[in-house]
Coordinates of C-alpha atoms in Angstrom, one line a residue:
M1 CA 49.7 100.0 -91.5
K2 CA 49.7 103.1 -93.7
E3 CA 53.5 103.3 -93.8
L4 CA 53.6 99.6 -94.7
L5 CA 51.1 100.0 -97.4
K6 CA 53.1 102.9 -98.9
A7 CA 56.2 100.8 -98.9
V8 CA 54.5 97.9 -100.6
I9 CA 52.8 100.1 -103.2
F10 CA 56.0 101.9 -104.1
D11 CA 58.0 98.7 -104.1
Q12 CA 55.5 97.0 -106.4
Q13 CA 55.4 100.1 -108.7
S14 CA 59.2 100.0 -109.0
L15 CA 59.5 96.4 -109.9
G16 CA 59.5 97.2 -113.5
W17 CA 58.1 95.3 -116.5
D18 CA 59.7 93.7 -119.4
E19 CA 58.9 96.0 -122.3
H20 CA 59.2 93.1 -124.6
F21 CA 56.4 91.0 -123.0
I22 CA 54.0 89.2 -125.2
K23 CA 50.8 91.0 -125.6
R24 CA 47.8 88.8 -124.8
S25 CA 44.5 89.1 -126.5
I26 CA 42.1 91.2 -124.3
P27 CA 38.3 91.0 -124.9
T28 CA 37.1 94.5 -125.5
D29 CA 34.2 94.0 -123.1
L30 CA 36.6 93.5 -120.3
I31 CA 38.0 97.0 -120.7
D32 CA 35.4 99.2 -122.4
N33 CA 32.3 98.6 -120.2
E34 CA 31.6 99.8 -116.6
E35 CA 31.7 96.2 -115.2
I36 CA 34.4 94.8 -112.9
G37 CA 37.0 93.1 -115.0
V38 CA 38.0 89.7 -113.7
I39 CA 41.1 87.8 -114.9
S40 CA 41.4 84.3 -113.5
G41 CA 43.9 81.5 -114.2
V42 CA 46.7 79.3 -112.8
R43 CA 49.5 80.9 -110.9
R44 CA 52.2 82.5 -113.1
C45 CA 50.4 82.1 -116.4
G46 CA 50.7 85.9 -117.0
K47 CA 47.8 87.4 -115.2
S48 CA 49.9 90.2 -113.6
T49 CA 51.5 91.0 -117.0
L50 CA 48.1 91.1 -118.6
L51 CA 46.9 93.5 -115.8
H52 CA 50.0 95.6 -116.6
Q53 CA 49.1 95.5 -120.3
I54 CA 45.7 96.8 -119.4
R55 CA 47.2 99.6 -117.3
T56 CA 49.3 100.8 -120.1
T57 CA 46.2 101.4 -122.2
R58 CA 44.5 103.6 -119.6
D59 CA 45.1 107.1 -118.4
E60 CA 44.8 106.1 -114.8
H61 CA 47.2 103.3 -113.7
D62 CA 48.5 104.1 -110.2
Y63 CA 46.0 102.4 -108.0
Y64 CA 47.6 98.9 -108.2
L65 CA 48.3 96.4 -105.5
N66 CA 49.4 92.7 -105.6
F67 CA 48.0 90.9 -102.5
D68 CA 50.3 87.9 -103.0
D69 CA 53.0 89.7 -100.9
D70 CA 54.1 88.3 -97.6
R71 CA 54.1 91.8 -96.0
L72 CA 50.3 91.8 -96.5
I73 CA 49.7 88.6 -94.6
N74 CA 47.8 90.5 -91.9
F75 CA 45.8 92.6 -94.3
T76 CA 42.1 92.3 -93.7
V77 CA 38.9 93.6 -95.3
E78 CA 38.9 96.4 -92.7
D79 CA 42.2 97.7 -94.2
F80 CA 40.7 98.4 -97.6
Q81 CA 39.5 101.8 -96.6
L82 CA 42.9 102.7 -95.4
L83 CA 44.4 101.4 -98.7
Y84 CA 41.9 103.7 -100.6
E85 CA 43.0 106.7 -98.5
T86 CA 46.6 105.9 -99.1
F87 CA 46.1 105.7 -102.8
I88 CA 44.5 109.2 -102.8
E89 CA 47.3 110.6 -100.6
L90 CA 50.0 109.3 -102.9
F91 CA 48.5 109.8 -106.4
G92 CA 45.5 112.0 -106.1
L93 CA 41.9 111.0 -106.8
Q94 CA 41.6 108.3 -109.5
K95 CA 38.7 106.1 -110.4
T96 CA 40.5 103.0 -111.8
F97 CA 41.7 100.2 -109.5
Y98 CA 43.9 97.2 -110.2
F99 CA 44.1 94.3 -107.6
D100 CA 46.2 91.2 -108.1
E101 CA 45.4 87.9 -106.4
I102 CA 42.6 89.6 -104.5
Q103 CA 41.1 86.3 -103.3
N104 CA 43.8 86.2 -100.6
I105 CA 41.7 88.7 -98.6
T106 CA 38.6 87.3 -97.1
G107 CA 35.6 89.6 -97.8
W108 CA 37.3 91.5 -100.7
E109 CA 34.1 91.4 -102.7
R110 CA 32.3 93.8 -100.4
F111 CA 34.9 96.5 -100.9
V112 CA 35.0 96.0 -104.7
R113 CA 31.2 96.2 -104.8
R114 CA 31.4 99.5 -103.0
L115 CA 34.0 100.9 -105.4
H116 CA 31.8 99.8 -108.4
D117 CA 28.6 101.2 -106.9
H118 CA 30.4 104.6 -106.7
G119 CA 31.3 104.6 -110.4
N120 CA 34.8 103.2 -110.2
K121 CA 36.3 100.8 -112.8
V122 CA 38.0 97.8 -111.1
F123 CA 40.2 95.1 -112.5
I124 CA 41.0 92.1 -110.4
T125 CA 43.0 88.8 -110.9
G126 CA 42.7 85.6 -109.0
S127 CA 44.1 82.0 -109.0
N128 CA 41.1 80.2 -107.4
A129 CA 38.2 79.5 -109.6
N130 CA 35.7 78.5 -106.9
M131 CA 36.5 81.4 -104.5
L132 CA 36.2 83.9 -107.3
S133 CA 33.0 82.5 -108.7
R134 CA 31.4 82.1 -105.3
E135 CA 32.1 85.7 -104.2
L136 CA 31.3 87.1 -107.6
G137 CA 28.1 85.2 -107.8
T138 CA 27.0 86.0 -104.3
H139 CA 27.8 89.7 -104.1
L140 CA 28.6 91.0 -107.6
T141 CA 26.0 89.3 -109.8
G142 CA 25.6 91.2 -113.0
R143 CA 28.4 93.6 -112.2
F144 CA 31.4 91.8 -113.7
S145 CA 32.9 90.3 -116.9
T146 CA 35.5 87.6 -116.8
V147 CA 38.3 86.1 -118.9
E148 CA 40.3 82.9 -118.1
L149 CA 44.0 83.2 -118.9
Y150 CA 46.1 80.1 -119.7
P151 CA 49.8 79.7 -120.3
F152 CA 51.1 80.7 -123.8
S153 CA 49.2 79.4 -126.8
F154 CA 51.3 78.0 -129.6
N155 CA 51.1 81.4 -131.5
E156 CA 52.2 83.2 -128.3
F157 CA 55.0 80.6 -127.9
L158 CA 56.2 81.5 -131.5
Q159 CA 56.1 85.2 -130.7
F160 CA 58.1 84.6 -127.6
N161 CA 60.7 82.9 -129.7
G162 CA 60.7 85.7 -132.2
K163 CA 58.8 83.9 -134.9
T164 CA 56.0 85.7 -136.8
V165 CA 53.9 83.4 -138.9
S166 CA 53.0 84.4 -142.5
P167 CA 50.8 82.7 -145.0
K168 CA 53.9 81.5 -146.8
D169 CA 55.0 79.6 -143.7
I170 CA 51.8 77.7 -143.6
S171 CA 52.3 76.5 -147.2
S172 CA 56.0 76.3 -148.0
T173 CA 58.2 73.3 -147.3
T174 CA 60.7 75.4 -145.3
G175 CA 58.0 77.2 -143.4
K176 CA 56.1 74.0 -142.4
S177 CA 59.4 72.3 -141.3
E178 CA 60.3 75.3 -139.1
L179 CA 56.8 75.4 -137.5
Q180 CA 57.0 71.6 -136.9
R181 CA 60.3 72.1 -135.1
F182 CA 58.9 74.8 -132.9
F183 CA 55.8 72.7 -132.2
S184 CA 58.1 69.8 -131.1
E185 CA 59.6 72.2 -128.5
Y186 CA 56.2 73.5 -127.4
L187 CA 54.8 70.0 -126.9
V188 CA 57.4 69.4 -124.2
Q189 CA 58.2 72.9 -122.9
G190 CA 54.6 74.1 -122.5
G191 CA 53.7 77.8 -122.2
F192 CA 54.6 79.1 -118.7
P193 CA 56.3 82.4 -119.6
A194 CA 59.0 82.5 -116.9
Y195 CA 59.8 78.8 -117.5
L196 CA 60.3 79.4 -121.2
K197 CA 62.7 82.2 -120.3
N198 CA 64.9 80.3 -117.8
K199 CA 64.2 76.6 -118.5
S200 CA 64.6 76.0 -114.8
D201 CA 63.0 72.9 -113.3
A202 CA 63.5 74.5 -109.9
Y203 CA 61.1 77.3 -111.0
L204 CA 58.5 74.7 -112.0
K205 CA 58.9 72.9 -108.7
S206 CA 58.5 76.2 -106.9
L207 CA 55.3 76.9 -108.9
Y208 CA 53.9 73.5 -108.1
E209 CA 54.7 73.8 -104.4
S210 CA 53.0 77.2 -104.3
I211 CA 49.8 75.7 -105.8
L212 CA 49.9 72.6 -103.6
Y213 CA 50.7 74.1 -100.3
K214 CA 49.3 77.7 -100.5
D215 CA 46.3 77.2 -102.8
V216 CA 45.2 73.7 -101.8
M217 CA 46.4 72.7 -98.4
V218 CA 46.5 76.1 -96.5
R219 CA 43.4 77.5 -98.1
N220 CA 41.4 74.3 -97.5
H221 CA 42.9 73.5 -94.1
L222 CA 44.3 70.2 -95.2
T223 CA 47.0 68.4 -93.3
N224 CA 47.7 65.1 -95.1
E225 CA 50.4 66.1 -97.5
R226 CA 51.3 62.5 -98.5
E227 CA 47.8 61.8 -99.8
L228 CA 47.8 64.8 -102.1
L229 CA 51.3 64.2 -103.4
E230 CA 50.4 60.6 -104.2
L231 CA 47.3 61.6 -106.0
V232 CA 48.9 64.3 -108.1
Y233 CA 51.8 62.0 -109.0
Y234 CA 49.5 59.3 -110.2
L235 CA 47.3 61.7 -112.2
A236 CA 50.3 63.4 -113.8
S237 CA 51.6 59.9 -114.8
N238 CA 48.2 58.9 -116.3
I239 CA 46.9 62.0 -118.1
S240 CA 44.0 61.3 -120.5
R241 CA 43.3 57.9 -118.9
L242 CA 40.0 57.1 -117.3
A243 CA 39.7 57.3 -113.5
S244 CA 36.9 57.1 -111.0
Y245 CA 36.7 58.4 -107.5
N246 CA 36.6 54.9 -106.1
S247 CA 39.7 53.7 -108.1
L248 CA 41.7 56.8 -106.9
T249 CA 41.0 56.0 -103.2
K250 CA 43.6 53.2 -103.3
V251 CA 46.1 55.4 -105.2
A252 CA 45.9 58.2 -102.7
G253 CA 45.6 55.9 -99.7
V254 CA 42.4 57.5 -98.4
K255 CA 39.4 55.7 -96.9
N256 CA 36.5 57.0 -99.1
A257 CA 35.7 58.4 -102.5
T258 CA 34.3 61.6 -101.0
T259 CA 37.8 62.6 -99.9
V260 CA 39.2 62.0 -103.3
K261 CA 36.4 64.0 -104.9
N262 CA 37.1 66.9 -102.5
Y263 CA 40.8 66.8 -103.3
L264 CA 40.2 66.9 -107.0
G265 CA 37.8 69.8 -106.5
F266 CA 40.4 71.7 -104.6
L267 CA 43.0 71.0 -107.3
Q268 CA 40.6 72.0 -110.1
N269 CA 40.0 75.3 -108.3
T270 CA 43.7 76.2 -108.7
Y271 CA 43.5 75.4 -112.5
L272 CA 46.3 72.8 -112.0
L273 CA 44.2 70.1 -113.5
F274 CA 40.8 69.4 -115.1
L275 CA 38.2 66.6 -115.1
V276 CA 36.4 65.8 -118.3
H277 CA 33.1 63.9 -118.2
K278 CA 31.8 61.4 -120.6
Y279 CA 29.0 63.0 -122.6
D280 CA 25.6 61.7 -121.8
Y281 CA 22.2 63.2 -122.4
A282 CA 21.4 62.3 -118.7
L283 CA 23.3 64.7 -116.4
K284 CA 23.2 62.1 -113.6
K285 CA 25.1 59.6 -115.7
Q286 CA 27.6 62.2 -116.8
L287 CA 28.5 62.7 -113.1
Q288 CA 28.6 59.0 -112.3
N289 CA 30.8 57.9 -115.2
S290 CA 34.6 57.7 -115.0
K291 CA 36.5 61.0 -115.7
K292 CA 39.5 61.8 -117.9
I293 CA 42.2 63.9 -116.2
Y294 CA 44.2 66.7 -118.0
F295 CA 46.8 69.1 -116.6
I296 CA 47.2 72.8 -117.3
D297 CA 50.6 72.5 -119.0
N298 CA 52.9 69.8 -120.4
A299 CA 56.0 71.1 -118.7
L300 CA 54.3 70.4 -115.3
V301 CA 53.3 67.0 -116.5
N302 CA 56.8 66.1 -117.4
L303 CA 58.0 67.4 -114.0
L304 CA 55.4 65.7 -111.9
G305 CA 54.7 62.5 -113.8
F306 CA 56.6 59.3 -114.4
S307 CA 58.2 58.0 -117.6
F308 CA 56.8 60.6 -119.9
S309 CA 59.7 60.9 -122.2
E310 CA 58.1 58.6 -124.8
E311 CA 54.4 59.4 -124.1
K312 CA 54.1 61.9 -126.9
G313 CA 50.6 60.8 -127.7
R314 CA 49.1 61.6 -124.3
L315 CA 51.1 64.8 -124.2
L316 CA 49.6 65.8 -127.5
E317 CA 46.1 65.0 -126.2
N318 CA 46.7 67.0 -123.1
L319 CA 47.9 70.0 -125.2
V320 CA 44.8 69.8 -127.5
F321 CA 42.5 69.7 -124.5
V322 CA 44.1 72.9 -123.0
E323 CA 43.8 74.6 -126.3
L324 CA 40.1 73.7 -126.4
K325 CA 39.7 75.2 -123.0
R326 CA 41.6 78.3 -124.1
R327 CA 39.1 78.6 -126.9
D328 CA 36.3 78.5 -124.4
Q329 CA 34.9 75.2 -125.6
E330 CA 32.7 72.9 -123.5
V331 CA 34.5 69.6 -123.7
F332 CA 33.4 66.0 -123.1
Y333 CA 34.7 62.6 -124.2
H334 CA 32.7 60.0 -126.1
D335 CA 32.6 56.3 -125.4
D336 CA 29.8 54.3 -126.9
S337 CA 30.8 51.4 -129.1
H338 CA 34.2 53.1 -129.5
E339 CA 36.0 56.0 -127.9
C340 CA 36.5 59.5 -129.3
D341 CA 38.8 61.8 -127.3
F342 CA 36.8 65.0 -127.5
V343 CA 33.3 66.1 -128.4
I344 CA 32.4 69.7 -128.3
K345 CA 29.0 70.8 -127.0
R346 CA 27.5 74.1 -128.1
G347 CA 24.1 74.9 -126.6
T348 CA 22.2 71.6 -126.3
K349 CA 24.0 69.8 -129.2
I350 CA 27.4 68.2 -129.9
T351 CA 28.8 70.1 -132.8
K352 CA 32.3 68.7 -133.2
A353 CA 34.2 65.5 -132.8
I354 CA 38.0 65.5 -132.4
Q355 CA 40.4 62.5 -132.2
V356 CA 44.0 62.9 -131.2
C357 CA 46.7 60.5 -132.4
Y358 CA 50.4 61.3 -132.4
T359 CA 51.1 59.1 -135.4
F360 CA 49.5 56.2 -137.3
D361 CA 52.3 53.7 -136.4
S362 CA 50.3 50.8 -137.9
P363 CA 47.2 50.1 -140.0
D364 CA 45.5 48.9 -136.8
T365 CA 46.1 52.3 -135.1
R366 CA 44.8 54.2 -138.1
E367 CA 41.7 52.0 -138.3
R368 CA 41.0 52.3 -134.5
E369 CA 41.3 56.1 -134.5
I370 CA 39.0 56.5 -137.5
R371 CA 36.5 54.1 -136.1
G372 CA 36.3 56.0 -132.8
L373 CA 35.8 59.3 -134.6
T374 CA 33.2 58.0 -137.0
D375 CA 31.3 56.3 -134.1
A376 CA 31.0 59.7 -132.4
M377 CA 30.1 61.4 -135.7
Q378 CA 27.3 58.9 -136.3
C379 CA 26.1 59.2 -132.7
Y380 CA 25.7 63.0 -132.9
G381 CA 24.8 63.4 -136.6
L382 CA 28.0 65.0 -137.7
Q383 CA 29.3 64.8 -141.3
E384 CA 32.8 66.0 -140.6
G385 CA 35.4 65.2 -138.0
I386 CA 39.1 66.0 -137.1
I387 CA 42.0 63.8 -136.3
I388 CA 44.9 65.9 -134.9
T389 CA 48.4 64.3 -135.4
N390 CA 52.0 65.3 -135.0
D391 CA 52.8 65.8 -138.6
L392 CA 50.3 64.0 -140.9
E393 CA 47.9 65.8 -143.2
E394 CA 45.2 64.4 -145.5
I395 CA 41.5 64.2 -146.1
V396 CA 39.8 60.8 -145.8
T397 CA 36.3 59.9 -146.8
T398 CA 34.8 56.8 -145.3
N399 CA 31.1 55.7 -145.3
G400 CA 30.1 59.2 -146.3
Y401 CA 32.0 60.9 -143.5
K402 CA 34.7 63.4 -144.1
I403 CA 37.7 63.3 -141.9
N404 CA 40.3 66.0 -141.8
I405 CA 43.7 64.7 -140.6
I406 CA 45.7 67.7 -139.6
P407 CA 49.1 68.4 -138.0
A408 CA 48.8 69.8 -134.5
W409 CA 50.9 72.9 -135.3
K410 CA 48.5 73.8 -138.1
W411 CA 45.4 73.2 -136.0
L412 CA 46.8 75.3 -133.2
L413 CA 47.2 78.3 -135.6
E414 CA 43.6 78.1 -136.6
Y415 CA 40.5 79.0 -134.6
I416 CA 37.9 76.4 -134.1
E417 CA 34.7 77.3 -135.9
S418 CA 31.8 78.5 -133.7

């Protein structure tokens, strides 16, 4: 095993990194404290690159291993001590460790806790939200800080394409037109770094299959591939639309709603998709109401769903939702007399209401969107609201409410107020 570990370590160290990778924003408390640094997120969103970015900022950077390697399929928790000894033999004594996709090894948290208890700094990444949170919460409570990583934001997409945004770009006709053009590409292409580089649908298909088969079916001991495929296909074809566990049983061809609920839980754990609840002051009603489904990235939606070439409105809504998650917002939808796409909860209160509409293609559409937003504003005592569009910008005052209508590209380059 030691010789195998040496081969894997050296092979992974020699893979090389693109020196022109896009630097991601790293919370200082992830690096500068003594806690275990945890980076979680969907497969291939850039976690390994971020881990490399962190390594380049530190004096000690050799104790690195990616457990998503087929040669480590028989690695068990008992082999961690041998790995530690191998690191020391190869690089001398260091006190900083970097472990990629560590959730692949059952019992990993006990070894990481031992390292931490002996004064070592440990950085880990993982692609399964539930497994990471369960192990961290059970064995490492109070010993870790976390960051969730998503595919590229619009600003990172611009950097990837060699575009640096200046204040002049935000205001000038030429600058706004160029940003609008980039946004139209981002709306469809999404933010997976490698996909943006090669534009290969085969790559996206491989990514999806890794999530579905490795992270969902194998990890949860599932055997009915057809049910999962049907469920994901339907959800990707109906992003942002309401769905209940009972209604999805017919879609997936399963016998009961509990199975659908479990499937959705497994899929959520991989960060492939998200369920958004209707906001209600009663938690029980929140759980009982229909959910809205969103996916991690629009490129995957276009690959997995049906007839999305003209569904720009729902793609925009999906994009806005992911950005809200990227900004660490607690998101619900509102549906009382009228529907509002997103309301943001901070503490115990709803603090923002956001409507998404690709374009006001008719007076009726404009009236409906404004009515849904003002209904939410009235319900939660808000004086201002936002409607995010493809390219419209204006300020509307109606019945004492101020509504900021803003192009998506401009909103994406701003940070939501706390």
